[in-house]
Amino acid sequence: MLGSIPWWVLYPGGGLLLLVTTAFLLFSLYVAYIHWKYSHIPSPKMSSFFLGHIPNMIAMREESGNEFEPFANLVGRWAEQAGDFFVVFFLVNPRVLTTNPDAVKRVASDESISKAASTNSHISSVFGKRLVSIAYLYMCFMGTFEPHPRFMGQGLVTILDYETWKPRRKLYDPSFKRTSLKDYLPVFNECVDTFLERLRPQADGKTEVSMKEAFHEATLDVISKINVSNNVVADKSVDMETLVDDFVTFYIAGQETTANTLSFAIILIQQHPEVLDSLLSEIADVIGDRKEVTADDLDKLKYTEQVIQEVLRICPPVSLMTKESPKGGVTLCKIPSTSMTLTHLTHASRFDADKTRPGPFVYFPFSVGHRSCIGRHFAMIEAKVILARLLQTFKVTLPPSYKLVVEQLTTQQPKGNVACTLQEIVH
């Protein structure tokens, strides 16, 4: 009688053990298959079969003493072991990484390779859900209100489909041309006037001022007052929700990145007195005592722009591009379908504003290829006006003991407040 009863009924614990063992063996085989699938691509040393490179990443961050150490820095260390084209594993998720300029060029220029959905989802929802917009207020009135699933919605940064993105980008291109942006110089200068007035009461040479916070307030003021959407508003094919998505995108992406660039600039300039001397000399020659930066001045502030470009090379707020290869992969070292991260190595050498900038596929602080940043001219004009007029007005001093630590939050930024003392310069 008992012989006809299956053993797993008589011994339920044994049945559970068999189930767990089978599942474990199948999962182990799947992990081994994923590793084998990418075995033709070099990979840095991996300390865990199941966790992949996650323990290595944690160990490197613990070693540096910075739990928010930028991922790009970790890529640099892995590249020292595996070369400029390699794969790392996060659990069973492979990620191909490259710092190779030829690979960056081929991937960034291929319109069939879209931005990675996983990374974009994180970026677009970093501030949570967007609960209210003009279009949604109407929907609420009509009884069809639902919170927007992502704060940045489907803006220029977060649209994945190239064919959807291309006509939208074309609508905004005229407003972001350098010649068009120069028309906004009075607004840039007005915002900087406000920025300097906020700092003036603290400019006693003793009070520590959070320059990081001050730069965030200044760039927020600029992006709030400059309207680059006139051409798009006039286009009847663009609905209100699309306008809101793009406005939020410009507001977030354009404000934080420039503020962090200026924070890095103040630190690196203070650590290189010869650069500061050259900057002050150019500002005095070009602007003199005038309380504004003109369109002609922008073209003449060449060294100032070189300094900002070098800051972006050493400490870029964004140094990675993540792409999603189409189904079937791409013909580039026979990469299967997966996410690919393109990066340029930071902290690669000494700060040198006089050196020739690397090529576009070696150095790409504003991204590169057909999805390059539309706001690159806006950001450069803003940074030049703020930095030139700040150094024209105040002597900025960073404590000699200050040590730059870069951390990765939404973007790369200096750790802490970047506390400086200010002293007004008497002309």
Short mmCIF file of N, CA and C in Angstrom, two decimals, residues 283-284 288-289 291 389 391-394 424-427:
data_model
loop_
_atom_site.label_atom_id
_atom_site.label_comp_id
_atom_site.label_asym_id
_atom_site.label_seq_id
_atom_site.Cartn_x
_atom_site.Cartn_y
_atom_site.Cartn_z
N ILE A 283 39.91 88.43 -17.74
CA ILE A 283 38.67 89.11 -17.36
C ILE A 283 38.89 90.61 -17.27
N ALA A 284 40.02 91.02 -16.71
CA ALA A 284 40.32 92.46 -16.61
C ALA A 284 40.49 93.08 -17.99
N GLY A 288 36.95 94.49 -17.95
CA GLY A 288 37.34 95.69 -17.21
C GLY A 288 36.45 95.89 -16.00
N ASP A 289 35.92 97.11 -15.85
CA ASP A 289 35.05 97.43 -14.71
C ASP A 289 33.56 97.32 -15.06
N LYS A 291 29.85 96.06 -15.62
CA LYS A 291 29.04 95.11 -14.86
C LYS A 291 28.14 94.27 -15.76
N ARG A 389 32.07 87.05 -14.04
CA ARG A 389 31.61 88.15 -13.19
C ARG A 389 31.83 87.87 -11.70
N LEU A 391 34.49 86.21 -10.46
CA LEU A 391 35.91 86.48 -10.21
C LEU A 391 36.27 87.95 -10.41
N GLN A 392 35.47 88.65 -11.21
CA GLN A 392 35.66 90.10 -11.37
C GLN A 392 35.27 90.84 -10.09
N THR A 393 34.30 90.29 -9.35
CA THR A 393 33.71 90.99 -8.20
C THR A 393 34.32 90.59 -6.86
N PHE A 394 34.63 89.30 -6.71
CA PHE A 394 35.10 88.81 -5.41
C PHE A 394 36.41 88.04 -5.52
N GLU A 424 35.21 91.35 -1.36
CA GLU A 424 34.91 92.15 -2.55
C GLU A 424 36.16 92.87 -3.05
N ILE A 425 36.30 92.86 -4.37
CA ILE A 425 37.43 93.53 -5.01
C ILE A 425 37.06 94.96 -5.30
N VAL A 426 37.88 95.88 -4.87
CA VAL A 426 37.64 97.31 -5.11
C VAL A 426 38.34 97.70 -6.40
N HIS A 427 37.55 98.14 -7.40
CA HIS A 427 38.12 98.52 -8.70
C HIS A 427 38.47 100.01 -8.70
#
